C-alpha positions as protocol buffer text, in pm:
chain_id: "A"
residue {
  index: 1
  type: MET
  ca { x: 7692 y: 13420 z: 15201 }
}
residue {
  index: 2
  type: ALA
  ca { x: 7473 y: 13119 z: 15116 }
}
residue {
  index: 3
  type: LEU
  ca { x: 7608 y: 12878 z: 14857 }
}
residue {
  index: 4
  type: THR
  ca { x: 7426 y: 12837 z: 14529 }
}
residue {
  index: 5
  type: VAL
  ca { x: 7344 y: 12494 z: 14392 }
}
residue {
  index: 6
  type: ASN
  ca { x: 7631 y: 12543 z: 14147 }
}
residue {
  index: 7
  type: ASP
  ca { x: 7872 y: 12623 z: 14433 }
}
residue {
  index: 8
  type: VAL
  ca { x: 7771 y: 12303 z: 14616 }
}
residue {
  index: 9
  type: ASP
  ca { x: 7808 y: 12101 z: 14296 }
}
residue {
  index: 10
  type: ARG
  ca { x: 8157 y: 12243 z: 14241 }
}
residue {
  index: 11
  type: PHE
  ca { x: 8260 y: 12127 z: 14586 }
}
residue {
  index: 12
  type: GLU
  ca { x: 8102 y: 11784 z: 14549 }
}
residue {
  index: 13
  type: ALA
  ca { x: 8286 y: 11736 z: 14220 }
}
residue {
  index: 14
  type: SER
  ca { x: 8611 y: 11790 z: 14414 }
}
residue {
  index: 15
  type: ARG
  ca { x: 8518 y: 11573 z: 14713 }
}
residue {
  index: 16
  type: PRO
  ca { x: 8662 y: 11241 z: 14583 }
}
residue {
  index: 17
  type: ARG
  ca { x: 8998 y: 11403 z: 14507 }
}
residue {
  index: 18
  type: LEU
  ca { x: 9002 y: 11584 z: 14840 }
}
residue {
  index: 19
  type: GLU
  ca { x: 8921 y: 11266 z: 15032 }
}
residue {
  index: 20
  type: ALA
  ca { x: 9196 y: 11077 z: 14849 }
}
residue {
  index: 21
  type: ILE
  ca { x: 9450 y: 11349 z: 14932 }
}
residue {
  index: 22
  type: ALA
  ca { x: 9342 y: 11363 z: 15296 }
}
residue {
  index: 23
  type: TYR
  ca { x: 9357 y: 10985 z: 15334 }
}
residue {
  index: 24
  type: ARG
  ca { x: 9714 y: 10970 z: 15205 }
}
residue {
  index: 25
  type: LEU
  ca { x: 9813 y: 11256 z: 15432 }
}
residue {
  index: 26
  type: LEU
  ca { x: 9647 y: 11120 z: 15747 }
}
residue {
  index: 27
  type: GLY
  ca { x: 9642 y: 10742 z: 15701 }
}
residue {
  index: 28
  type: SER
  ca { x: 9289 y: 10743 z: 15839 }
}
residue {
  index: 29
  type: ALA
  ca { x: 8966 y: 10730 z: 15640 }
}
residue {
  index: 30
  type: SER
  ca { x: 8754 y: 10869 z: 15923 }
}
residue {
  index: 31
  type: GLU
  ca { x: 8992 y: 11160 z: 15982 }
}
residue {
  index: 32
  type: ALA
  ca { x: 9005 y: 11222 z: 15607 }
}
residue {
  index: 33
  type: GLU
  ca { x: 8626 y: 11246 z: 15593 }
}
residue {
  index: 34
  type: ASP
  ca { x: 8631 y: 11492 z: 15884 }
}
residue {
  index: 35
  type: ALA
  ca { x: 8899 y: 11707 z: 15716 }
}
residue {
  index: 36
  type: VAL
  ca { x: 8701 y: 11723 z: 15393 }
}
residue {
  index: 37
  type: GLN
  ca { x: 8384 y: 11816 z: 15581 }
}
residue {
  index: 38
  type: GLU
  ca { x: 8571 y: 12096 z: 15758 }
}
residue {
  index: 39
  type: THR
  ca { x: 8696 y: 12212 z: 15417 }
}
residue {
  index: 40
  type: TYR
  ca { x: 8335 y: 12227 z: 15302 }
}
residue {
  index: 41
  type: LEU
  ca { x: 8246 y: 12445 z: 15601 }
}
residue {
  index: 42
  type: ARG
  ca { x: 8531 y: 12681 z: 15508 }
}
residue {
  index: 43
  type: TRP
  ca { x: 8401 y: 12685 z: 15148 }
}
residue {
  index: 44
  type: GLN
  ca { x: 8054 y: 12760 z: 15277 }
}
residue {
  index: 45
  type: ALA
  ca { x: 8182 y: 13056 z: 15481 }
}
residue {
  index: 46
  type: ALA
  ca { x: 8400 y: 13199 z: 15202 }
}
residue {
  index: 47
  type: ASP
  ca { x: 8311 y: 13457 z: 14940 }
}
residue {
  index: 48
  type: VAL
  ca { x: 8309 y: 13190 z: 14673 }
}
residue {
  index: 49
  type: GLY
  ca { x: 8247 y: 13434 z: 14390 }
}
residue {
  index: 50
  type: ARG
  ca { x: 8589 y: 13589 z: 14447 }
}
residue {
  index: 51
  type: ILE
  ca { x: 8780 y: 13257 z: 14442 }
}
residue {
  index: 52
  type: GLN
  ca { x: 8944 y: 13242 z: 14101 }
}
residue {
  index: 53
  type: VAL
  ca { x: 9063 y: 12879 z: 14104 }
}
residue {
  index: 54
  type: PRO
  ca { x: 8837 y: 12674 z: 14334 }
}
residue {
  index: 55
  type: GLU
  ca { x: 9039 y: 12353 z: 14304 }
}
residue {
  index: 56
  type: ALA
  ca { x: 9358 y: 12525 z: 14420 }
}
residue {
  index: 57
  type: TRP
  ca { x: 9176 y: 12704 z: 14703 }
}
residue {
  index: 58
  type: LEU
  ca { x: 9013 y: 12384 z: 14828 }
}
residue {
  index: 59
  type: THR
  ca { x: 9339 y: 12189 z: 14807 }
}
residue {
  index: 60
  type: LYS
  ca { x: 9523 y: 12456 z: 15003 }
}
residue {
  index: 61
  type: VAL
  ca { x: 9259 y: 12468 z: 15277 }
}
residue {
  index: 62
  type: LEU
  ca { x: 9241 y: 12089 z: 15302 }
}
residue {
  index: 63
  type: THR
  ca { x: 9618 y: 12041 z: 15306 }
}
residue {
  index: 64
  type: ASN
  ca { x: 9667 y: 12293 z: 15583 }
}
residue {
  index: 65
  type: LEU
  ca { x: 9390 y: 12133 z: 15788 }
}
residue {
  index: 66
  type: CYS
  ca { x: 9564 y: 11798 z: 15745 }
}
residue {
  index: 67
  type: LEU
  ca { x: 9902 y: 11944 z: 15842 }
}
residue {
  index: 68
  type: ASN
  ca { x: 9751 y: 12071 z: 16166 }
}
residue {
  index: 69
  type: GLN
  ca { x: 9592 y: 11731 z: 16221 }
}
residue {
  index: 70
  type: LEU
  ca { x: 9922 y: 11550 z: 16159 }
}
residue {
  index: 71
  type: THR
  ca { x: 10098 y: 11763 z: 16418 }
}
residue {
  index: 72
  type: SER
  ca { x: 9845 y: 11671 z: 16686 }
}
residue {
  index: 73
  type: ALA
  ca { x: 9828 y: 11310 z: 16564 }
}
residue {
  index: 74
  type: ARG
  ca { x: 10199 y: 11266 z: 16631 }
}
residue {
  index: 75
  type: ALA
  ca { x: 10143 y: 11353 z: 16995 }
}
residue {
  index: 76
  type: ARG
  ca { x: 9847 y: 11113 z: 17018 }
}
residue {
  index: 77
  type: ARG
  ca { x: 10042 y: 10828 z: 16862 }
}
residue {
  index: 78
  type: GLU
  ca { x: 10309 y: 10858 z: 17128 }
}
residue {
  index: 79
  type: THR
  ca { x: 10048 y: 10730 z: 17375 }
}
residue {
  index: 80
  type: TYR
  ca { x: 9881 y: 10488 z: 17133 }
}
residue {
  index: 81
  type: VAL
  ca { x: 9850 y: 10137 z: 17275 }
}
residue {
  index: 82
  type: GLY
  ca { x: 10072 y: 9903 z: 17073 }
}
residue {
  index: 83
  type: GLN
  ca { x: 10169 y: 9941 z: 16709 }
}
residue {
  index: 84
  type: TRP
  ca { x: 9996 y: 10210 z: 16502 }
}
residue {
  index: 85
  type: LEU
  ca { x: 9897 y: 10111 z: 16148 }
}
residue {
  index: 86
  type: PRO
  ca { x: 9698 y: 10303 z: 15887 }
}
residue {
  index: 87
  type: GLU
  ca { x: 9331 y: 10235 z: 15824 }
}
residue {
  index: 88
  type: PRO
  ca { x: 9302 y: 9989 z: 15532 }
}
residue {
  index: 89
  type: LEU
  ca { x: 9087 y: 10056 z: 15226 }
}
residue {
  index: 90
  type: LEU
  ca { x: 8942 y: 9759 z: 15041 }
}
residue {
  index: 91
  type: ALA
  ca { x: 8945 y: 9705 z: 14665 }
}
residue {
  index: 92
  type: GLY
  ca { x: 8734 y: 9956 z: 14475 }
}
residue {
  index: 93
  type: ASP
  ca { x: 8704 y: 10214 z: 14752 }
}
residue {
  index: 94
  type: PRO
  ca { x: 8705 y: 10557 z: 14580 }
}
residue {
  index: 95
  type: MET
  ca { x: 8916 y: 10703 z: 14861 }
}
residue {
  index: 96
  type: LEU
  ca { x: 9210 y: 10509 z: 14716 }
}
residue {
  index: 97
  type: GLY
  ca { x: 9223 y: 10785 z: 14455 }
}
residue {
  index: 98
  type: PRO
  ca { x: 9403 y: 10783 z: 14120 }
}
residue {
  index: 99
  type: ALA
  ca { x: 9567 y: 10458 z: 14011 }
}
residue {
  index: 100
  type: ASP
  ca { x: 9675 y: 10535 z: 13655 }
}
residue {
  index: 101
  type: THR
  ca { x: 10049 y: 10511 z: 13718 }
}
residue {
  index: 102
  type: ALA
  ca { x: 10270 y: 10279 z: 13920 }
}
residue {
  index: 103
  type: GLU
  ca { x: 10368 y: 10576 z: 14138 }
}
residue {
  index: 104
  type: GLN
  ca { x: 10007 y: 10657 z: 14218 }
}
residue {
  index: 105
  type: ARG
  ca { x: 9924 y: 10296 z: 14303 }
}
residue {
  index: 106
  type: GLU
  ca { x: 10232 y: 10259 z: 14518 }
}
residue {
  index: 107
  type: SER
  ca { x: 10171 y: 10585 z: 14704 }
}
residue {
  index: 108
  type: VAL
  ca { x: 9857 y: 10441 z: 14863 }
}
residue {
  index: 109
  type: SER
  ca { x: 9997 y: 10094 z: 14938 }
}
residue {
  index: 110
  type: TYR
  ca { x: 9985 y: 9992 z: 15301 }
}
residue {
  index: 111
  type: ALA
  ca { x: 10362 y: 9966 z: 15311 }
}
residue {
  index: 112
  type: VAL
  ca { x: 10417 y: 10320 z: 15181 }
}
residue {
  index: 113
  type: LEU
  ca { x: 10148 y: 10469 z: 15407 }
}
residue {
  index: 114
  type: THR
  ca { x: 10334 y: 10311 z: 15698 }
}
residue {
  index: 115
  type: LEU
  ca { x: 10665 y: 10452 z: 15574 }
}
residue {
  index: 116
  type: LEU
  ca { x: 10513 y: 10799 z: 15539 }
}
residue {
  index: 117
  type: GLU
  ca { x: 10487 y: 10807 z: 15918 }
}
residue {
  index: 118
  type: ARG
  ca { x: 10864 y: 10860 z: 15919 }
}
residue {
  index: 119
  type: LEU
  ca { x: 10831 y: 11191 z: 15735 }
}
residue {
  index: 120
  type: THR
  ca { x: 10763 y: 11532 z: 15881 }
}
residue {
  index: 121
  type: PRO
  ca { x: 10413 y: 11669 z: 15804 }
}
residue {
  index: 122
  type: GLY
  ca { x: 10564 y: 11904 z: 15545 }
}
residue {
  index: 123
  type: GLU
  ca { x: 10758 y: 11627 z: 15373 }
}
residue {
  index: 124
  type: ARG
  ca { x: 10449 y: 11409 z: 15367 }
}
residue {
  index: 125
  type: ALA
  ca { x: 10238 y: 11684 z: 15208 }
}
residue {
  index: 126
  type: VAL
  ca { x: 10491 y: 11753 z: 14934 }
}
residue {
  index: 127
  type: TYR
  ca { x: 10538 y: 11382 z: 14864 }
}
residue {
  index: 128
  type: VAL
  ca { x: 10165 y: 11311 z: 14842 }
}
residue {
  index: 129
  type: LEU
  ca { x: 10080 y: 11610 z: 14624 }
}
residue {
  index: 130
  type: ARG
  ca { x: 10364 y: 11542 z: 14384 }
}
residue {
  index: 131
  type: GLU
  ca { x: 10388 y: 11163 z: 14372 }
}
residue {
  index: 132
  type: ALA
  ca { x: 10021 y: 11069 z: 14401 }
}
residue {
  index: 133
  type: PHE
  ca { x: 9847 y: 11365 z: 14235 }
}
residue {
  index: 134
  type: ASP
  ca { x: 10116 y: 11499 z: 14004 }
}
residue {
  index: 135
  type: TYR
  ca { x: 10088 y: 11858 z: 14121 }
}
residue {
  index: 136
  type: PRO
  ca { x: 10367 y: 12072 z: 13972 }
}
residue {
  index: 137
  type: HIS
  ca { x: 10612 y: 12211 z: 14224 }
}
residue {
  index: 138
  type: ARG
  ca { x: 10494 y: 12562 z: 14143 }
}
residue {
  index: 139
  type: GLU
  ca { x: 10143 y: 12478 z: 14269 }
}
residue {
  index: 140
  type: ILE
  ca { x: 10274 y: 12281 z: 14569 }
}
residue {
  index: 141
  type: ALA
  ca { x: 10482 y: 12585 z: 14665 }
}
residue {
  index: 142
  type: GLU
  ca { x: 10171 y: 12804 z: 14657 }
}
residue {
  index: 143
  type: ILE
  ca { x: 9968 y: 12553 z: 14859 }
}
residue {
  index: 144
  type: LEU
  ca { x: 10233 y: 12518 z: 15130 }
}
residue {
  index: 145
  type: ASP
  ca { x: 10375 y: 12873 z: 15117 }
}
residue {
  index: 146
  type: LEU
  ca { x: 10718 y: 12752 z: 15002 }
}
residue {
  index: 147
  type: THR
  ca { x: 10951 y: 12842 z: 14724 }
}
residue {
  index: 148
  type: GLU
  ca { x: 10945 y: 12615 z: 14421 }
}
residue {
  index: 149
  type: ALA
  ca { x: 11308 y: 12518 z: 14485 }
}
residue {
  index: 150
  type: ALA
  ca { x: 11225 y: 12423 z: 14845 }
}
residue {
  index: 151
  type: SER
  ca { x: 10936 y: 12207 z: 14726 }
}
residue {
  index: 152
  type: GLN
  ca { x: 11165 y: 12020 z: 14487 }
}
residue {
  index: 153
  type: GLN
  ca { x: 11428 y: 11969 z: 14757 }
}
residue {
  index: 154
  type: ILE
  ca { x: 11173 y: 11844 z: 15012 }
}
residue {
  index: 155
  type: PHE
  ca { x: 11023 y: 11605 z: 14757 }
}
residue {
  index: 156
  type: HIS
  ca { x: 11355 y: 11445 z: 14669 }
}
residue {
  index: 157
  type: ARG
  ca { x: 11440 y: 11404 z: 15038 }
}
residue {
  index: 158
  type: ALA
  ca { x: 11100 y: 11252 z: 15116 }
}
residue {
  index: 159
  type: LYS
  ca { x: 11115 y: 11017 z: 14819 }
}
residue {
  index: 160
  type: ARG
  ca { x: 11457 y: 10898 z: 14928 }
}
residue {
  index: 161
  type: HIS
  ca { x: 11330 y: 10822 z: 15281 }
}
residue {
  index: 162
  type: VAL
  ca { x: 11035 y: 10624 z: 15144 }
}
residue {
  index: 163
  type: ALA
  ca { x: 11245 y: 10434 z: 14889 }
}
residue {
  index: 164
  type: ASP
  ca { x: 11493 y: 10326 z: 15158 }
}
residue {
  index: 165
  type: GLY
  ca { x: 11232 y: 10112 z: 15334 }
}
residue {
  index: 166
  type: ARG
  ca { x: 11044 y: 9972 z: 15035 }
}
residue {
  index: 167
  type: THR
  ca { x: 11038 y: 9613 z: 14911 }
}
residue {
  index: 168
  type: ARG
  ca { x: 10696 y: 9596 z: 14744 }
}
residue {
  index: 169
  type: THR
  ca { x: 10644 y: 9427 z: 14407 }
}
residue {
  index: 170
  type: GLU
  ca { x: 10340 y: 9536 z: 14208 }
}
residue {
  index: 171
  type: ILE
  ca { x: 10102 y: 9252 z: 14118 }
}
residue {
  index: 172
  type: ASP
  ca { x: 9756 y: 9226 z: 13963 }
}
residue {
  index: 173
  type: GLU
  ca { x: 9436 y: 9109 z: 14134 }
}
residue {
  index: 174
  type: ALA
  ca { x: 9457 y: 8753 z: 13998 }
}
residue {
  index: 175
  type: ALA
  ca { x: 9813 y: 8715 z: 14128 }
}
residue {
  index: 176
  type: ALA
  ca { x: 9710 y: 8868 z: 14461 }
}
residue {
  index: 177
  type: ARG
  ca { x: 9438 y: 8606 z: 14501 }
}
residue {
  index: 178
  type: ARG
  ca { x: 9680 y: 8323 z: 14420 }
}
residue {
  index: 179
  type: ILE
  ca { x: 9924 y: 8454 z: 14682 }
}
residue {
  index: 180
  type: VAL
  ca { x: 9650 y: 8470 z: 14946 }
}
residue {
  index: 181
  type: GLU
  ca { x: 9527 y: 8120 z: 14862 }
}
residue {
  index: 182
  type: GLU
  ca { x: 9879 y: 7978 z: 14877 }
}
residue {
  index: 183
  type: PHE
  ca { x: 9943 y: 8151 z: 15209 }
}
residue {
  index: 184
  type: LEU
  ca { x: 9617 y: 8027 z: 15362 }
}
residue {
  index: 185
  type: ALA
  ca { x: 9689 y: 7671 z: 15250 }
}
residue {
  index: 186
  type: ALA
  ca { x: 10028 y: 7689 z: 15421 }
}
residue {
  index: 187
  type: ALA
  ca { x: 9894 y: 7864 z: 15734 }
}
residue {
  index: 188
  type: THR
  ca { x: 9626 y: 7601 z: 15788 }
}
residue {
  index: 189
  type: SER
  ca { x: 9843 y: 7301 z: 15699 }
}
residue {
  index: 190
  type: GLY
  ca { x: 9948 y: 7251 z: 16062 }
}
residue {
  index: 191
  type: ARG
  ca { x: 10314 y: 7271 z: 15962 }
}
residue {
  index: 192
  type: THR
  ca { x: 10559 y: 7560 z: 15982 }
}
residue {
  index: 193
  type: GLU
  ca { x: 10792 y: 7476 z: 15692 }
}
residue {
  index: 194
  type: PRO
  ca { x: 10543 y: 7549 z: 15408 }
}
residue {
  index: 195
  type: LEU
  ca { x: 10498 y: 7897 z: 15557 }
}
residue {
  index: 196
  type: VAL
  ca { x: 10871 y: 7958 z: 15594 }
}
residue {
  index: 197
  type: ARG
  ca { x: 10920 y: 7886 z: 15223 }
}
residue {
  index: 198
  type: LEU
  ca { x: 10674 y: 8163 z: 15132 }
}
residue {
  index: 199
  type: LEU
  ca { x: 10853 y: 8431 z: 15335 }
}
residue {
  index: 200
  type: THR
  ca { x: 11164 y: 8640 z: 15294 }
}
residue {
  index: 201
  type: GLN
  ca { x: 11432 y: 8573 z: 15553 }
}
residue {
  index: 202
  type: ASP
  ca { x: 11375 y: 8915 z: 15714 }
}
residue {
  index: 203
  type: ALA
  ca { x: 10994 y: 8899 z: 15707 }
}
residue {
  index: 204
  type: ILE
  ca { x: 10801 y: 9084 z: 15977 }
}
residue {
  index: 205
  type: ALA
  ca { x: 10450 y: 9067 z: 16120 }
}
residue {
  index: 206
  type: ILE
  ca { x: 10282 y: 9364 z: 16291 }
}
residue {
  index: 207
  type: GLY
  ca { x: 9935 y: 9399 z: 16440 }
}
residue {
  index: 208
  type: ASP
  ca { x: 9727 y: 9700 z: 16544 }
}
residue {
  index: 209
  type: GLY
  ca { x: 9459 y: 9634 z: 16803 }
}
residue {
  index: 210
  type: GLY
  ca { x: 9447 y: 9988 z: 16939 }
}
residue {
  index: 211
  type: GLY
  ca { x: 9424 y: 9852 z: 17293 }
}
residue {
  index: 212
  type: LYS
  ca { x: 9079 y: 9711 z: 17213 }
}
residue {
  index: 213
  type: ILE
  ca { x: 9179 y: 9379 z: 17057 }
}
residue {
  index: 214
  type: PRO
  ca { x: 9486 y: 9190 z: 17184 }
}
residue {
  index: 215
  type: ALA
  ca { x: 9782 y: 9248 z: 16954 }
}
residue {
  index: 216
  type: ARG
  ca { x: 10152 y: 9204 z: 17022 }
}
residue {
  index: 217
  type: THR
  ca { x: 10317 y: 9540 z: 17088 }
}
residue {
  index: 218
  type: LYS
  ca { x: 10643 y: 9432 z: 16926 }
}
residue {
  index: 219
  type: ALA
  ca { x: 10674 y: 9302 z: 16570 }
}
residue {
  index: 220
  type: PHE
  ca { x: 10763 y: 8941 z: 16499 }
}
residue {
  index: 221
  type: GLU
  ca { x: 11086 y: 8937 z: 16297 }
}
residue {
  index: 222
  type: GLY
  ca { x: 11243 y: 8667 z: 16081 }
}
residue {
  index: 223
  type: ALA
  ca { x: 11084 y: 8402 z: 15863 }
}
residue {
  index: 224
  type: ARG
  ca { x: 11061 y: 8129 z: 16126 }
}
residue {
  index: 225
  type: ALA
  ca { x: 10921 y: 8355 z: 16401 }
}
residue {
  index: 226
  type: VAL
  ca { x: 10663 y: 8499 z: 16162 }
}
residue {
  index: 227
  type: ALA
  ca { x: 10568 y: 8155 z: 16027 }
}
residue {
  index: 228
  type: THR
  ca { x: 10521 y: 8020 z: 16379 }
}
residue {
  index: 229
  type: PHE
  ca { x: 10300 y: 8316 z: 16469 }
}
residue {
  index: 230
  type: MET
  ca { x: 10091 y: 8284 z: 16152 }
}
residue {
  index: 231
  type: ARG
  ca { x: 10043 y: 7913 z: 16206 }
}
residue {
  index: 232
  type: GLY
  ca { x: 9911 y: 7988 z: 16555 }
}
residue {
  index: 233
  type: LEU
  ca { x: 9695 y: 8276 z: 16429 }
}
residue {
  index: 234
  type: PHE
  ca { x: 9496 y: 8044 z: 16204 }
}
residue {
  index: 235
  type: LYS
  ca { x: 9469 y: 7762 z: 16457 }
}
residue {
  index: 236
  type: PRO
  ca { x: 9105 y: 7732 z: 16572 }
}
residue {
  index: 237
  type: SER
  ca { x: 9019 y: 7803 z: 16935 }
}
residue {
  index: 238
  type: LYS
  ca { x: 8712 y: 7897 z: 17137 }
}
residue {
  index: 239
  type: ALA
  ca { x: 8892 y: 8202 z: 17279 }
}
residue {
  index: 240
  type: LYS
  ca { x: 8945 y: 8342 z: 16930 }
}
residue {
  index: 241
  type: ARG
  ca { x: 8584 y: 8279 z: 16833 }
}
residue {
  index: 242
  type: ASP
  ca { x: 8463 y: 8453 z: 17149 }
}
residue {
  index: 243
  type: LEU
  ca { x: 8691 y: 8750 z: 17084 }
}
residue {
  index: 244
  type: ALA
  ca { x: 8574 y: 8786 z: 16723 }
}
residue {
  index: 245
  type: GLY
  ca { x: 8209 y: 8733 z: 16812 }
}
residue {
  index: 246
  type: GLY
  ca { x: 8185 y: 8416 z: 16607 }
}
residue {
  index: 247
  type: SER
  ca { x: 8374 y: 8208 z: 16353 }
}
residue {
  index: 248
  type: PRO
  ca { x: 8502 y: 8449 z: 16085 }
}
residue {
  index: 249
  type: GLU
  ca { x: 8455 y: 8391 z: 15716 }
}
residue {
  index: 250
  type: VAL
  ca { x: 8788 y: 8450 z: 15542 }
}
residue {
  index: 251
  type: TYR
  ca { x: 8806 y: 8611 z: 15198 }
}
residue {
  index: 252
  type: ALA
  ca { x: 9082 y: 8695 z: 14953 }
}
residue {
  index: 253
  type: THR
  ca { x: 9085 y: 9050 z: 14821 }
}
residue {
  index: 254
  type: THR
  ca { x: 9317 y: 9347 z: 14792 }
}
residue {
  index: 255
  type: ALA
  ca { x: 9358 y: 9634 z: 15037 }
}
residue {
  index: 256
  type: ASN
  ca { x: 9542 y: 9946 z: 14928 }
}
residue {
  index: 257
  type: GLY
  ca { x: 9639 y: 9756 z: 14615 }
}
residue {
  index: 258
  type: ASP
  ca { x: 9814 y: 9473 z: 14799 }
}
residue {
  index: 259
  type: PRO
  ca { x: 9704 y: 9112 z: 14856 }
}
residue {
  index: 260
  type: ALA
  ca { x: 9484 y: 9099 z: 15164 }
}
residue {
  index: 261
  type: ILE
  ca { x: 9282 y: 8863 z: 15378 }
}
residue {
  index: 262
  type: VAL
  ca { x: 8954 y: 8993 z: 15515 }
}
residue {
  index: 263
  type: ALA
  ca { x: 8789 y: 8827 z: 15816 }
}
residue {
  index: 264
  type: VAL
  ca { x: 8414 y: 8887 z: 15844 }
}
residue {
  index: 265
  type: VAL
  ca { x: 8166 y: 8794 z: 16118 }
}
residue {
  index: 266
  type: ASP
  ca { x: 7795 y: 8853 z: 16047 }
}
residue {
  index: 267
  type: GLY
  ca { x: 7879 y: 9115 z: 15783 }
}
residue {
  index: 268
  type: ARG
  ca { x: 8122 y: 9299 z: 16010 }
}
residue {
  index: 269
  type: VAL
  ca { x: 8487 y: 9319 z: 15909 }
}
residue {
  index: 270
  type: VAL
  ca { x: 8688 y: 9214 z: 16214 }
}
residue {
  index: 271
  type: GLY
  ca { x: 9034 y: 9205 z: 16058 }
}
residue {
  index: 272
  type: VAL
  ca { x: 9226 y: 9297 z: 15746 }
}
residue {
  index: 273
  type: LEU
  ca { x: 9564 y: 9126 z: 15701 }
}
residue {
  index: 274
  type: CYS
  ca { x: 9772 y: 9301 z: 15434 }
}
residue {
  index: 275
  type: LEU
  ca { x: 10058 y: 9115 z: 15267 }
}
residue {
  index: 276
  type: GLU
  ca { x: 10359 y: 9305 z: 15135 }
}
residue {
  index: 277
  type: VAL
  ca { x: 10511 y: 9100 z: 14855 }
}
residue {
  index: 278
  type: GLY
  ca { x: 10873 y: 9143 z: 14748 }
}
residue {
  index: 279
  type: ALA
  ca { x: 11075 y: 8976 z: 14475 }
}
residue {
  index: 280
  type: ASP
  ca { x: 11178 y: 8695 z: 14713 }
}
residue {
  index: 281
  type: GLY
  ca { x: 10847 y: 8628 z: 14883 }
}
residue {
  index: 282
  type: ILE
  ca { x: 10615 y: 8779 z: 15142 }
}
residue {
  index: 283
  type: ALA
  ca { x: 10815 y: 9047 z: 15323 }
}
residue {
  index: 284
  type: ALA
  ca { x: 10559 y: 9176 z: 15572 }
}
residue {
  index: 285
  type: PHE
  ca { x: 10219 y: 9111 z: 15727 }
}
residue {
  index: 286
  type: ARG
  ca { x: 10032 y: 9411 z: 15867 }
}
residue {
  index: 287
  type: ASN
  ca { x: 9718 y: 9310 z: 16053 }
}
residue {
  index: 288
  type: GLN
  ca { x: 9454 y: 9571 z: 16131 }
}
residue {
  index: 289
  type: VAL
  ca { x: 9211 y: 9451 z: 16398 }
}
residue {
  index: 290
  type: ASN
  ca { x: 9133 y: 9780 z: 16577 }
}
residue {
  index: 291
  type: PRO
  ca { x: 8753 y: 9802 z: 16533 }
}
residue {
  index: 292
  type: ASP
  ca { x: 8769 y: 10182 z: 16510 }
}
residue {
  index: 293
  type: LYS
  ca { x: 8977 y: 10146 z: 16193 }
}
residue {
  index: 294
  type: LEU
  ca { x: 8748 y: 9892 z: 16028 }
}
residue {
  index: 295
  type: GLU
  ca { x: 8420 y: 10084 z: 16015 }
}
residue {
  index: 296
  type: ARG
  ca { x: 8466 y: 10209 z: 15657 }
}
residue {
  index: 297
  type: ALA
  ca { x: 8586 y: 9864 z: 15548 }
}
residue {
  index: 298
  type: THR
  ca { x: 8265 y: 9717 z: 15691 }
}
residue {
  index: 299
  type: ARG
  ca { x: 8049 y: 9972 z: 15508 }
}
residue {
  index: 300
  type: TRP
  ca { x: 8231 y: 9912 z: 15182 }
}
residue {
  index: 301
  type: TRP
  ca { x: 8219 y: 9534 z: 15226 }
}
residue {
  index: 302
  type: ALA
  ca { x: 7842 y: 9545 z: 15257 }
}
residue {
  index: 303
  type: SER
  ca { x: 7811 y: 9706 z: 14914 }
}
residue {
  index: 304
  type: ALA
  ca { x: 8083 y: 9506 z: 14736 }
}
residue {
  index: 305
  type: ASP
  ca { x: 8064 y: 9179 z: 14545 }
}
residue {
  index: 306
  type: HIS
  ca { x: 8312 y: 8967 z: 14738 }
}
residue {
  index: 307
  type: GLY
  ca { x: 8224 y: 8614 z: 14629 }
}
residue {
  index: 308
  type: GLU
  ca { x: 8243 y: 8307 z: 14850 }
}
residue {
  index: 309
  type: PRO
  ca { x: 8474 y: 8275 z: 15153 }
}
residue {
  index: 310
  type: LEU
  ca { x: 8789 y: 8066 z: 15117 }
}
residue {
  index: 311
  type: LEU
  ca { x: 8745 y: 7918 z: 15465 }
}
residue {
  index: 312
  type: HIS
  ca { x: 8596 y: 7961 z: 15810 }
}
residue {
  index: 313
  type: ALA
  ca { x: 8869 y: 8048 z: 16058 }
}
residue {
  index: 314
  type: PHE
  ca { x: 8903 y: 7977 z: 16429 }
}
């Protein structure tokens, strides 16, 4: 049955919410877009007039598509080259979804998205629907074909797993920029000690090149090891310029709500370095340089007002 204009409009009104759910479930903007498009095709093929609560129907279809995707994604990530990190979303991207509460903002942070990889697909779905979108357990149970009691139990277990690995401190955009500027000043000072003072003792640094851009397969651990690596990362060299396709312009922004450094060459985002800030300093650096995971960031960057670069790297 062909959709009416009203039917299409009803779906499009739900698209931003569906994309935000799918992104949190999959950790990938491109896969989230594909899942939402497949949901639209299912909507198009359904007898829409008989669907009593379209939002619930669409959420159920989307969530189950994402659960299937997560199951196959786990197998793919076992053969992924190097560290796997989520696809970052830059400040203002609507796929970040609701940000009214601290829980909603934290649920899309780069650190939490990384921690969600520890959960089973079912745990991840319950956590995302409850923590980020405030679905009642009764509705989550209907979406996932669970009992309400099971949904509550799964949520508490998932939340405990996520909380165990979390150090993030919530900060505003002005503070995020100050942190980035202070870090860049230390990283380009030519000395290691200023960097060490900014880090927690157990700081880590992880990079995702997807086998396309060189990135260490094992994380750097400890303040001094991370500081030494970061000092070298921002040291200019012809090899780095050749790899990036030019000398990157470096900007301060936020990605997934956290302080971030964006490297741009000729309008193309070539790297997003996300900083996880704890009470005692910078606890983690997660560097996304896989070009396949920077396409949406590049599109969004082209339409955003990002001001002047802080420096030219490499």
